[in-house]
PDB file of C-alpha atoms (C1' of nucleotides) in Angstrom:
ATOM      1  CA  MET A   1     -86.073  -3.723   5.669  1.00  0.00           C
ATOM      2  CA  SER A   2     -85.633  -1.564   8.669  1.00  0.00           C
ATOM      3  CA  ASN A   3     -85.162   1.977   7.590  1.00  0.00           C
ATOM      4  CA  GLN A   4     -83.233   4.150   9.905  1.00  0.00           C
ATOM      5  CA  SER A   5     -83.837   7.837   9.437  1.00  0.00           C
ATOM      6  CA  LEU A   6     -80.536   9.598   9.064  1.00  0.00           C
ATOM      7  CA  PRO A   7     -79.595  13.225   8.828  1.00  0.00           C
ATOM      8  CA  VAL A   8     -78.533  14.083   5.337  1.00  0.00           C
ATOM      9  CA  LEU A   9     -75.367  15.957   4.647  1.00  0.00           C
ATOM     10  CA  GLY A  10     -75.963  18.939   2.432  1.00  0.00           C
ATOM     11  CA  GLN A  11     -73.578  20.837   0.242  1.00  0.00           C
ATOM     12  CA  ASP A  12     -72.931  23.494   2.816  1.00  0.00           C
ATOM     13  CA  THR A  13     -71.808  21.064   5.457  1.00  0.00           C
ATOM     14  CA  ALA A  14     -69.929  18.787   3.109  1.00  0.00           C
ATOM     15  CA  CYS A  15     -66.853  20.909   3.603  1.00  0.00           C
ATOM     16  CA  CYS A  16     -66.357  20.240   7.249  1.00  0.00           C
ATOM     17  CA  THR A  17     -67.976  17.078   8.445  1.00  0.00           C
ATOM     18  CA  PRO A  18     -66.523  13.570   8.262  1.00  0.00           C
ATOM     19  CA  MET A  19     -68.707  11.230   6.269  1.00  0.00           C
ATOM     20  CA  VAL A  20     -68.704   8.730   9.076  1.00  0.00           C
ATOM     21  CA  ARG A  21     -70.870  11.132  11.035  1.00  0.00           C
ATOM     22  CA  GLN A  22     -73.540  11.990   8.507  1.00  0.00           C
ATOM     23  CA  ALA A  23     -74.812  10.425   5.317  1.00  0.00           C
ATOM     24  CA  LEU A  24     -74.026  12.338   2.151  1.00  0.00           C
ATOM     25  CA  GLY A  25     -76.815  13.817   0.089  1.00  0.00           C
ATOM     26  CA  GLU A  26     -76.983  13.301  -3.645  1.00  0.00           C
ATOM     27  CA  ASP A  27     -75.677  16.730  -4.542  1.00  0.00           C
ATOM     28  CA  ALA A  28     -72.799  16.655  -2.105  1.00  0.00           C
ATOM     29  CA  ALA A  29     -71.865  13.149  -3.237  1.00  0.00           C
ATOM     30  CA  ALA A  30     -71.835  14.196  -6.887  1.00  0.00           C
ATOM     31  CA  GLU A  31     -69.656  17.179  -6.146  1.00  0.00           C
ATOM     32  CA  LEU A  32     -67.221  15.194  -4.022  1.00  0.00           C
ATOM     33  CA  ALA A  33     -67.110  12.356  -6.529  1.00  0.00           C
ATOM     34  CA  ARG A  34     -65.893  14.835  -9.138  1.00  0.00           C
ATOM     35  CA  MET A  35     -62.949  15.714  -6.917  1.00  0.00           C
ATOM     36  CA  PHE A  36     -62.145  12.118  -6.055  1.00  0.00           C
ATOM     37  CA  LYS A  37     -62.334  11.229  -9.728  1.00  0.00           C
ATOM     38  CA  ALA A  38     -59.577  13.728 -10.356  1.00  0.00           C
ATOM     39  CA  LEU A  39     -57.479  11.899  -7.787  1.00  0.00           C
ATOM     40  CA  ALA A  40     -58.310   8.487  -9.200  1.00  0.00           C
ATOM     41  CA  ASP A  41     -55.354   8.302 -11.564  1.00  0.00           C
ATOM     42  CA  PRO A  42     -51.738   7.479 -10.712  1.00  0.00           C
ATOM     43  CA  VAL A  43     -50.343  10.161 -12.979  1.00  0.00           C
ATOM     44  CA  ARG A  44     -52.564  12.839 -11.500  1.00  0.00           C
ATOM     45  CA  LEU A  45     -51.757  11.773  -7.949  1.00  0.00           C
ATOM     46  CA  ARG A  46     -48.061  12.009  -8.690  1.00  0.00           C
ATOM     47  CA  LEU A  47     -48.549  15.331 -10.444  1.00  0.00           C
ATOM     48  CA  LEU A  48     -50.343  16.715  -7.427  1.00  0.00           C
ATOM     49  CA  SER A  49     -47.748  15.543  -4.945  1.00  0.00           C
ATOM     50  CA  LEU A  50     -44.981  16.744  -7.227  1.00  0.00           C
ATOM     51  CA  ILE A  51     -46.487  20.206  -7.459  1.00  0.00           C
ATOM     52  CA  ALA A  52     -46.983  20.358  -3.714  1.00  0.00           C
ATOM     53  CA  SER A  53     -43.439  19.202  -3.063  1.00  0.00           C
ATOM     54  CA  TYR A  54     -41.804  21.917  -5.145  1.00  0.00           C
ATOM     55  CA  ASP A  55     -40.391  25.013  -3.556  1.00  0.00           C
ATOM     56  CA  GLY A  56     -43.116  27.526  -2.858  1.00  0.00           C
ATOM     57  CA  GLY A  57     -45.734  24.850  -3.442  1.00  0.00           C
ATOM     58  CA  GLU A  58     -45.798  25.509  -7.141  1.00  0.00           C
ATOM     59  CA  ALA A  59     -44.193  23.990 -10.202  1.00  0.00           C
ATOM     60  CA  CYS A  60     -43.763  24.915 -13.838  1.00  0.00           C
ATOM     61  CA  VAL A  61     -45.255  22.542 -16.379  1.00  0.00           C
ATOM     62  CA  CYS A  62     -41.772  22.178 -17.780  1.00  0.00           C
ATOM     63  CA  ASP A  63     -40.799  20.553 -14.466  1.00  0.00           C
ATOM     64  CA  LEU A  64     -43.720  18.146 -14.617  1.00  0.00           C
ATOM     65  CA  THR A  65     -43.324  16.565 -18.024  1.00  0.00           C
ATOM     66  CA  GLY A  66     -39.932  15.037 -17.304  1.00  0.00           C
ATOM     67  CA  PRO A  67     -40.714  12.531 -14.521  1.00  0.00           C
ATOM     68  CA  PHE A  68     -43.472  10.789 -16.477  1.00  0.00           C
ATOM     69  CA  ASP A  69     -43.523   8.344 -19.332  1.00  0.00           C
ATOM     70  CA  VAL A  70     -46.535   9.926 -20.939  1.00  0.00           C
ATOM     71  CA  SER A  71     -46.545  12.595 -23.606  1.00  0.00           C
ATOM     72  CA  GLN A  72     -46.764  16.318 -23.007  1.00  0.00           C
ATOM     73  CA  PRO A  73     -50.362  16.584 -24.236  1.00  0.00           C
ATOM     74  CA  THR A  74     -51.322  13.905 -21.760  1.00  0.00           C
ATOM     75  CA  ILE A  75     -49.711  15.815 -18.901  1.00  0.00           C
ATOM     76  CA  SER A  76     -51.519  18.927 -20.029  1.00  0.00           C
ATOM     77  CA  HIS A  77     -54.768  16.981 -20.073  1.00  0.00           C
ATOM     78  CA  HIS A  78     -54.241  15.697 -16.536  1.00  0.00           C
ATOM     79  CA  LEU A  79     -53.407  19.169 -15.277  1.00  0.00           C
ATOM     80  CA  LYS A  80     -56.631  20.391 -16.807  1.00  0.00           C
ATOM     81  CA  VAL A  81     -58.581  17.691 -14.997  1.00  0.00           C
ATOM     82  CA  LEU A  82     -56.974  18.655 -11.695  1.00  0.00           C
ATOM     83  CA  ARG A  83     -57.687  22.310 -12.369  1.00  0.00           C
ATOM     84  CA  GLU A  84     -61.327  21.779 -13.285  1.00  0.00           C
ATOM     85  CA  ALA A  85     -61.753  19.746 -10.117  1.00  0.00           C
ATOM     86  CA  GLY A  86     -60.526  22.711  -8.108  1.00  0.00           C
ATOM     87  CA  LEU A  87     -57.534  20.852  -6.737  1.00  0.00           C
ATOM     88  CA  VAL A  88     -54.893  23.037  -8.384  1.00  0.00           C
ATOM     89  CA  GLY A  89     -54.697  26.539  -9.749  1.00  0.00           C
ATOM     90  CA  SER A  90     -52.570  27.803 -12.604  1.00  0.00           C
ATOM     91  CA  GLU A  91     -50.938  31.069 -13.459  1.00  0.00           C
ATOM     92  CA  ARG A  92     -48.967  32.106 -16.500  1.00  0.00           C
ATOM     93  CA  ARG A  93     -45.807  34.039 -15.816  1.00  0.00           C
ATOM     94  CA  GLY A  94     -44.066  34.937 -19.019  1.00  0.00           C
ATOM     95  CA  THR A  95     -43.328  31.889 -21.064  1.00  0.00           C
ATOM     96  CA  TRP A  96     -44.117  29.379 -18.371  1.00  0.00           C
ATOM     97  CA  VAL A  97     -47.281  28.261 -16.619  1.00  0.00           C
ATOM     98  CA  TYR A  98     -47.087  27.487 -12.945  1.00  0.00           C
ATOM     99  CA  TYR A  99     -49.420  25.158 -11.084  1.00  0.00           C
ATOM    100  CA  ARG A 100     -50.017  25.071  -7.350  1.00  0.00           C
ATOM    101  CA  VAL A 101     -52.280  23.067  -5.106  1.00  0.00           C
ATOM    102  CA  VAL A 102     -55.405  24.551  -3.545  1.00  0.00           C
ATOM    103  CA  PRO A 103     -54.994  23.606   0.124  1.00  0.00           C
ATOM    104  CA  SER A 104     -58.638  24.146   0.994  1.00  0.00           C
ATOM    105  CA  ALA A 105     -59.717  21.551  -1.561  1.00  0.00           C
ATOM    106  CA  LEU A 106     -57.371  18.920  -0.154  1.00  0.00           C
ATOM    107  CA  ALA A 107     -58.389  19.845   3.376  1.00  0.00           C
ATOM    108  CA  GLN A 108     -62.046  19.395   2.496  1.00  0.00           C
ATOM    109  CA  LEU A 109     -61.484  15.869   1.241  1.00  0.00           C
ATOM    110  CA  SER A 110     -59.175  15.060   4.137  1.00  0.00           C
ATOM    111  CA  THR A 111     -61.790  16.142   6.635  1.00  0.00           C
ATOM    112  CA  LEU A 112     -64.452  14.142   4.882  1.00  0.00           C
ATOM    113  CA  LEU A 113     -62.394  10.967   5.216  1.00  0.00           C
ATOM    114  CA  ARG A 114     -61.361  11.633   8.767  1.00  0.00           C
ATOM    115  CA  THR A 115     -62.259   8.847  11.154  1.00  0.00           C
ATOM    116  CA  PRO A 116     -63.472   9.292  14.725  1.00  0.00           C
ATOM    117  CA  SER A 117     -60.677   7.106  16.031  1.00  0.00           C
ATOM    118  CA  GLY A 118     -58.040   9.544  15.205  1.00  0.00           C
ATOM    119  CA  ARG A 119     -55.704   9.911  12.272  1.00  0.00           C
ATOM    120  CA  GLY A 120     -56.262  12.772   9.971  1.00  0.00           C
ATOM    121  CA  GLU A 121     -56.062  15.058  12.932  1.00  0.00           C
ATOM    122  CA  ASP A 122     -53.069  17.000  14.112  1.00  0.00           C
ATOM    123  CA  PRO A 123     -51.290  15.164  16.929  1.00  0.00           C
ATOM    124  CA  ALA A 124     -49.666  18.318  18.249  1.00  0.00           C
TER     125      ALA A 124
ATOM    126  CA  MET B   1     -66.910  -6.343  15.873  1.00  0.00           C
ATOM    127  CA  SER B   2     -65.759  -3.788  18.356  1.00  0.00           C
ATOM    128  CA  ASN B   3     -64.633  -1.480  15.690  1.00  0.00           C
ATOM    129  CA  GLN B   4     -65.328   1.792  17.402  1.00  0.00           C
ATOM    130  CA  SER B   5     -63.151   1.394  20.457  1.00  0.00           C
ATOM    131  CA  LEU B   6     -59.491   1.358  19.483  1.00  0.00           C
ATOM    132  CA  PRO B   7     -57.390   3.895  17.695  1.00  0.00           C
ATOM    133  CA  VAL B   8     -54.962   1.185  16.704  1.00  0.00           C
ATOM    134  CA  LEU B   9     -54.872   2.257  13.101  1.00  0.00           C
ATOM    135  CA  GLY B  10     -52.558   5.157  13.659  1.00  0.00           C
ATOM    136  CA  GLN B  11     -49.428   3.052  13.632  1.00  0.00           C
ATOM    137  CA  ASP B  12     -50.464   0.835  10.786  1.00  0.00           C
ATOM    138  CA  THR B  13     -50.890   3.783   8.500  1.00  0.00           C
ATOM    139  CA  ALA B  14     -47.719   5.476   9.594  1.00  0.00           C
ATOM    140  CA  CYS B  15     -46.419   4.519   6.167  1.00  0.00           C
ATOM    141  CA  CYS B  16     -48.238   7.476   4.713  1.00  0.00           C
ATOM    142  CA  THR B  17     -47.366  11.060   5.064  1.00  0.00           C
ATOM    143  CA  PRO B  18     -49.244  13.962   3.545  1.00  0.00           C
ATOM    144  CA  MET B  19     -48.522  14.242  -0.140  1.00  0.00           C
ATOM    145  CA  VAL B  20     -47.683  17.884   0.283  1.00  0.00           C
ATOM    146  CA  ARG B  21     -44.574  16.785   2.136  1.00  0.00           C
ATOM    147  CA  GLN B  22     -43.225  14.134  -0.158  1.00  0.00           C
ATOM    148  CA  ALA B  23     -43.652  13.232  -3.805  1.00  0.00           C
ATOM    149  CA  LEU B  24     -45.387   9.917  -4.417  1.00  0.00           C
ATOM    150  CA  GLY B  25     -43.579   7.058  -6.101  1.00  0.00           C
ATOM    151  CA  GLU B  26     -45.113   5.153  -8.966  1.00  0.00           C
ATOM    152  CA  ASP B  27     -46.116   2.160  -6.884  1.00  0.00           C
ATOM    153  CA  ALA B  28     -47.644   4.184  -4.079  1.00  0.00           C
ATOM    154  CA  ALA B  29     -49.512   6.333  -6.576  1.00  0.00           C
ATOM    155  CA  ALA B  30     -50.932   3.288  -8.327  1.00  0.00           C
ATOM    156  CA  GLU B  31     -52.079   1.772  -5.059  1.00  0.00           C
ATOM    157  CA  LEU B  32     -53.646   5.001  -3.817  1.00  0.00           C
ATOM    158  CA  ALA B  33     -55.280   5.662  -7.171  1.00  0.00           C
ATOM    159  CA  ARG B  34     -57.076   2.340  -6.828  1.00  0.00           C
ATOM    160  CA  MET B  35     -58.600   3.493  -3.567  1.00  0.00           C
ATOM    161  CA  PHE B  36     -59.522   6.926  -4.842  1.00  0.00           C
ATOM    162  CA  LYS B  37     -61.087   5.331  -7.896  1.00  0.00           C
ATOM    163  CA  ALA B  38     -63.405   3.460  -5.572  1.00  0.00           C
ATOM    164  CA  LEU B  39     -64.455   6.804  -4.079  1.00  0.00           C
ATOM    165  CA  ALA B  40     -64.866   8.434  -7.485  1.00  0.00           C
ATOM    166  CA  ASP B  41     -68.534   7.620  -7.865  1.00  0.00           C
ATOM    167  CA  PRO B  42     -71.507   9.359  -6.264  1.00  0.00           C
ATOM    168  CA  VAL B  43     -73.316   6.118  -5.497  1.00  0.00           C
ATOM    169  CA  ARG B  44     -70.262   4.598  -3.843  1.00  0.00           C
ATOM    170  CA  LEU B  45     -69.609   7.722  -1.798  1.00  0.00           C
ATOM    171  CA  ARG B  46     -73.175   7.694  -0.542  1.00  0.00           C
ATOM    172  CA  LEU B  47     -72.974   3.975   0.129  1.00  0.00           C
ATOM    173  CA  LEU B  48     -69.835   4.459   2.175  1.00  0.00           C
ATOM    174  CA  SER B  49     -71.250   7.308   4.225  1.00  0.00           C
ATOM    175  CA  LEU B  50     -74.507   5.456   4.672  1.00  0.00           C
ATOM    176  CA  ILE B  51     -72.724   2.383   5.983  1.00  0.00           C
ATOM    177  CA  ALA B  52     -70.615   4.467   8.323  1.00  0.00           C
ATOM    178  CA  SER B  53     -73.624   6.362   9.594  1.00  0.00           C
ATOM    179  CA  TYR B  54     -75.605   3.313  10.600  1.00  0.00           C
ATOM    180  CA  ASP B  55     -75.728   2.105  14.154  1.00  0.00           C
ATOM    181  CA  GLY B  56     -72.617   0.115  14.972  1.00  0.00           C
ATOM    182  CA  GLY B  57     -70.941   1.379  11.833  1.00  0.00           C
ATOM    183  CA  GLU B  58     -72.387  -1.397   9.748  1.00  0.00           C
ATOM    184  CA  ALA B  59     -75.379  -1.844   7.497  1.00  0.00           C
ATOM    185  CA  CYS B  60     -77.205  -4.701   5.851  1.00  0.00           C
ATOM    186  CA  VAL B  61     -77.355  -4.670   2.068  1.00  0.00           C
ATOM    187  CA  CYS B  62     -81.121  -4.648   2.414  1.00  0.00           C
ATOM    188  CA  ASP B  63     -80.811  -1.211   4.008  1.00  0.00           C
ATOM    189  CA  LEU B  64     -78.625   0.057   1.174  1.00  0.00           C
ATOM    190  CA  THR B  65     -80.698  -0.754  -1.874  1.00  0.00           C
ATOM    191  CA  GLY B  66     -83.623   1.430  -0.903  1.00  0.00           C
ATOM    192  CA  PRO B  67     -82.115   4.945  -0.927  1.00  0.00           C
ATOM    193  CA  PHE B  68     -80.792   4.630  -4.484  1.00  0.00           C
ATOM    194  CA  ASP B  69     -82.374   4.763  -7.904  1.00  0.00           C
ATOM    195  CA  VAL B  70     -80.162   2.018  -9.279  1.00  0.00           C
ATOM    196  CA  SER B  71     -80.900  -1.684  -9.359  1.00  0.00           C
ATOM    197  CA  GLN B  72     -79.881  -4.214  -6.774  1.00  0.00           C
ATOM    198  CA  PRO B  73     -77.164  -5.775  -8.975  1.00  0.00           C
ATOM    199  CA  THR B  74     -75.656  -2.331  -9.397  1.00  0.00           C
ATOM    200  CA  ILE B  75     -75.537  -1.781  -5.646  1.00  0.00           C
ATOM    201  CA  SER B  76     -73.941  -5.187  -5.262  1.00  0.00           C
ATOM    202  CA  HIS B  77     -71.381  -4.241  -7.892  1.00  0.00           C
ATOM    203  CA  HIS B  78     -70.503  -0.989  -6.119  1.00  0.00           C
ATOM    204  CA  LEU B  79     -70.157  -2.758  -2.799  1.00  0.00           C
ATOM    205  CA  LYS B  80     -67.778  -5.177  -4.466  1.00  0.00           C
ATOM    206  CA  VAL B  81     -65.692  -2.290  -5.773  1.00  0.00           C
ATOM    207  CA  LEU B  82     -65.526  -0.745  -2.301  1.00  0.00           C
ATOM    208  CA  ARG B  83     -64.620  -4.098  -0.808  1.00  0.00           C
ATOM    209  CA  GLU B  84     -61.863  -4.834  -3.311  1.00  0.00           C
ATOM    210  CA  ALA B  85     -60.440  -1.395  -2.668  1.00  0.00           C
ATOM    211  CA  GLY B  86     -60.193  -2.253   1.012  1.00  0.00           C
ATOM    212  CA  LEU B  87     -62.544   0.506   2.068  1.00  0.00           C
ATOM    213  CA  VAL B  88     -65.251  -1.753   3.459  1.00  0.00           C
ATOM    214  CA  GLY B  89     -65.482  -5.278   4.810  1.00  0.00           C
ATOM    215  CA  SER B  90     -68.404  -7.649   4.625  1.00  0.00           C
ATOM    216  CA  GLU B  91     -69.742 -10.405   6.777  1.00  0.00           C
ATOM    217  CA  ARG B  92     -72.647 -12.744   6.265  1.00  0.00           C
ATOM    218  CA  ARG B  93     -74.887 -13.303   9.258  1.00  0.00           C
ATOM    219  CA  GLY B  94     -77.665 -15.653   8.438  1.00  0.00           C
ATOM    220  CA  THR B  95     -79.703 -14.428   5.541  1.00  0.00           C
ATOM    221  CA  TRP B  96     -78.196 -10.958   5.458  1.00  0.00           C
ATOM    222  CA  VAL B  97     -74.794  -9.578   4.552  1.00  0.00           C
ATOM    223  CA  TYR B  98     -73.484  -6.674   6.582  1.00  0.00           C
ATOM    224  CA  TYR B  99     -70.954  -4.143   5.351  1.00  0.00           C
ATOM    225  CA  ARG B 100     -68.818  -1.892   7.500  1.00  0.00           C
ATOM    226  CA  VAL B 101     -66.136   0.652   6.763  1.00  0.00           C
ATOM    227  CA  VAL B 102     -62.452  -0.050   7.337  1.00  0.00           C
ATOM    228  CA  PRO B 103     -61.402   2.983   9.370  1.00  0.00           C
ATOM    229  CA  SER B 104     -57.691   2.548   8.706  1.00  0.00           C
ATOM    230  CA  ALA B 105     -58.245   2.806   4.957  1.00  0.00           C
ATOM    231  CA  LEU B 106     -60.127   6.071   5.272  1.00  0.00           C
ATOM    232  CA  ALA B 107     -57.551   7.347   7.729  1.00  0.00           C
ATOM    233  CA  GLN B 108     -54.750   6.566   5.311  1.00  0.00           C
ATOM    234  CA  LEU B 109     -56.341   8.628   2.570  1.00  0.00           C
ATOM    235  CA  SER B 110     -57.260  11.383   4.985  1.00  0.00           C
ATOM    236  CA  THR B 111     -53.685  11.645   6.149  1.00  0.00           C
ATOM    237  CA  LEU B 112     -52.434  11.718   2.604  1.00  0.00           C
ATOM    238  CA  LEU B 113     -54.626  14.704   1.804  1.00  0.00           C
ATOM    239  CA  ARG B 114     -53.920  16.521   5.032  1.00  0.00           C
ATOM    240  CA  THR B 115     -52.525  19.984   4.532  1.00  0.00           C
ATOM    241  CA  PRO B 116     -49.846  21.547   6.722  1.00  0.00           C
ATOM    242  CA  SER B 117     -52.270  24.155   8.005  1.00  0.00           C
ATOM    243  CA  GLY B 118     -54.934  21.606   8.728  1.00  0.00           C
ATOM    244  CA  ARG B 119     -57.868  23.715   7.680  1.00  0.00           C
ATOM    245  CA  GLY B 120     -58.267  25.169   4.261  1.00  0.00           C
ATOM    246  CA  GLU B 121     -57.318  28.679   3.469  1.00  0.00           C
ATOM    247  CA  ASP B 122     -56.635  30.692   0.401  1.00  0.00           C
ATOM    248  CA  PRO B 123     -53.305  32.307  -0.198  1.00  0.00           C
ATOM    249  CA  ALA B 124     -53.797  35.732  -1.697  1.00  0.00           C
TER     250      ALA B 124
ATOM    251  C1'  DC C   1     -88.367 -31.639   0.491  1.00  0.00           C
ATOM    252  C1'  DG C   2     -90.092 -27.116  -2.148  1.00  0.00           C
ATOM    253  C1'  DG C   3     -90.728 -22.382  -2.112  1.00  0.00           C
ATOM    254  C1'  DC C   4     -89.241 -17.819  -0.766  1.00  0.00           C
ATOM    255  C1'  DT C   5     -86.169 -13.962   0.131  1.00  0.00           C
ATOM    256  C1'  DG C   6     -81.663 -11.740   0.126  1.00  0.00           C
ATOM    257  C1'  DT C   7     -77.384 -11.263  -2.358  1.00  0.00           C
ATOM    258  C1'  DA C   8     -73.971 -12.124  -6.004  1.00  0.00           C
ATOM    259  C1'  DT C   9     -72.532 -13.147 -10.734  1.00  0.00           C
ATOM    260  C1'  DC C  10     -73.040 -13.028 -15.776  1.00  0.00           C
ATOM    261  C1'  DG C  11     -73.398 -10.976 -20.359  1.00  0.00           C
ATOM    262  C1'  DA C  12     -74.292  -7.035 -22.903  1.00  0.00           C
ATOM    263  C1'  DC C  13     -74.508  -2.300 -23.909  1.00  0.00           C
ATOM    264  C1'  DA C  14     -73.595   2.883 -24.094  1.00  0.00           C
ATOM    265  C1'  DG C  15     -70.756   6.234 -22.480  1.00  0.00           C
ATOM    266  C1'  DA C  16     -66.590   7.964 -20.212  1.00  0.00           C
ATOM    267  C1'  DC C  17     -61.555   7.793 -19.755  1.00  0.00           C
ATOM    268  C1'  DG C  18     -56.386   7.781 -20.827  1.00  0.00           C
ATOM    269  C1'  DT C  19     -53.415   8.019 -24.367  1.00  0.00           C
ATOM    270  C1'  DC C  20     -51.327   9.421 -28.633  1.00  0.00           C
ATOM    271  C1'  DG C  21     -49.711  12.365 -32.831  1.00  0.00           C
ATOM    272  C1'  DA C  22     -50.709  16.452 -35.133  1.00  0.00           C
ATOM    273  C1'  DT C  23     -51.484  21.025 -34.620  1.00  0.00           C
ATOM    274  C1'  DA C  24     -52.747  25.542 -32.759  1.00  0.00           C
ATOM    275  C1'  DC C  25     -51.722  29.208 -29.536  1.00  0.00           C
ATOM    276  C1'  DA C  26     -48.560  32.197 -26.467  1.00  0.00           C
ATOM    277  C1'  DA C  27     -44.469  34.629 -25.484  1.00  0.00           C
ATOM    278  C1'  DG C  28     -39.770  35.642 -25.744  1.00  0.00           C
ATOM    279  C1'  DA C  29     -35.283  35.848 -28.867  1.00  0.00           C
ATOM    280  C1'  DC C  30     -33.275  37.359 -32.911  1.00  0.00           C
TER     281       DC C  30
ATOM    282  C1'  DG D   1     -41.182  40.486 -38.958  1.00  0.00           C
ATOM    283  C1'  DT D   2     -39.356  35.053 -38.403  1.00  0.00           C
ATOM    284  C1'  DC D   3     -37.769  31.442 -35.488  1.00  0.00           C
ATOM    285  C1'  DT D   4     -37.850  28.806 -31.370  1.00  0.00           C
ATOM    286  C1'  DT D   5     -39.637  27.062 -27.122  1.00  0.00           C
ATOM    287  C1'  DG D   6     -43.419  26.149 -23.827  1.00  0.00           C
ATOM    288  C1'  DT D   7     -48.224  24.884 -23.296  1.00  0.00           C
ATOM    289  C1'  DA D   8     -52.975  23.816 -24.773  1.00  0.00           C
ATOM    290  C1'  DT D   9     -56.420  21.904 -27.904  1.00  0.00           C
ATOM    291  C1'  DC D  10     -58.099  18.604 -31.380  1.00  0.00           C
ATOM    292  C1'  DG D  11     -59.390  14.158 -33.305  1.00  0.00           C
ATOM    293  C1'  DA D  12     -58.988   9.441 -33.008  1.00  0.00           C
ATOM    294  C1'  DC D  13     -58.202   5.077 -30.948  1.00  0.00           C
ATOM    295  C1'  DG D  14     -58.667   1.164 -27.556  1.00  0.00           C
ATOM    296  C1'  DT D  15     -59.923   0.244 -22.905  1.00  0.00           C
ATOM    297  C1'  DC D  16     -62.381   0.745 -18.710  1.00  0.00           C
ATOM    298  C1'  DT D  17     -66.749   1.743 -16.140  1.00  0.00           C
ATOM    299  C1'  DG D  18     -71.678   2.052 -14.705  1.00  0.00           C
ATOM    300  C1'  DT D  19     -75.824   0.228 -15.670  1.00  0.00           C
ATOM    301  C1'  DC D  20     -79.306  -3.105 -16.758  1.00  0.00           C
ATOM    302  C1'  DG D  21     -82.065  -7.731 -17.025  1.00  0.00           C
ATOM    303  C1'  DA D  22     -81.557 -12.457 -16.429  1.00  0.00           C
ATOM    304  C1'  DT D  23     -79.976 -15.806 -13.569  1.00  0.00           C
ATOM    305  C1'  DA D  24     -77.374 -18.369 -10.094  1.00  0.00           C
ATOM    306  C1'  DC D  25     -76.238 -19.018  -5.275  1.00  0.00           C
ATOM    307  C1'  DA D  26     -77.223 -18.978  -0.054  1.00  0.00           C
ATOM    308  C1'  DG D  27     -80.264 -19.444   3.964  1.00  0.00           C
ATOM    309  C1'  DC D  28     -84.584 -19.378   6.242  1.00  0.00           C
ATOM    310  C1'  DC D  29     -89.400 -21.261   6.669  1.00  0.00           C
ATOM    311  C1'  DG D  30     -93.311 -24.179   6.249  1.00  0.00           C
TER     312       DG D  30
END
DNA sequence: CGGCTGTATCGACAGACGTCGATACAAGAC
DNA sequence: GTCTTGTATCGACGTCTGTCGATACAGCCG
């Protein structure tokens, strides 16, 4: 059992360092796993992309219940999961509630998964 | 095993654009959710980063059981989940089994989560 | 060969998850 | 005020998941 001493990635650096460069610490891994868990459902992934694709980057819940085969309470539940994971924010405007993505959260995960060989980086 | 040299994965993953640009279809969402589900566990996240951080981008299972508080069968189970999600590959060399990350899989997810502005920011 | 070490599979269990219908809450229309 | 529409919460159900100990499989070594 050779044990190679590795630098451990703390919470503060978890936001900006690809995981292929530094091993994740327990706390950072737990935090990131919570976000990935929110993404680990087809309905939530589609919800997120649907919200992001709407004009202005935000969508009313009334726009989100239609495209899915699940009930309205289920959609509401999934939106809550995304919100509690910090991936989307919500705002009530009059009768309707609008959801929008939190770009910094997506960027954090994107950076974490970025590989040294390239993609995930801006080509321009 | 020259896995660090070529950026050949850019073209292969050209199928995927950032989700903020285009709404995901049901099939794509289901496929991607399977990968994110593999990342949605603290132990698996640490396993993945640990494997990627080792010299040569690969690690023996014997190196991976030590840093965790869970049993060896549990580690084996998590490695199987990562492997079936296409995030890591495994190869037996003699007595030991070595795991290494599949860069194109990480790159695909990274690209999907990439935001137009690249880095995170908060809209006021 | 037999024994030993590293890894994977099996079976079982508690807890978490996704879904639903029913219902409560919020805000505008009348 | 009441009614109606949009959204969230509740309680329950079946299924999936993470974990374990026991055990089977795969290679080395003597």
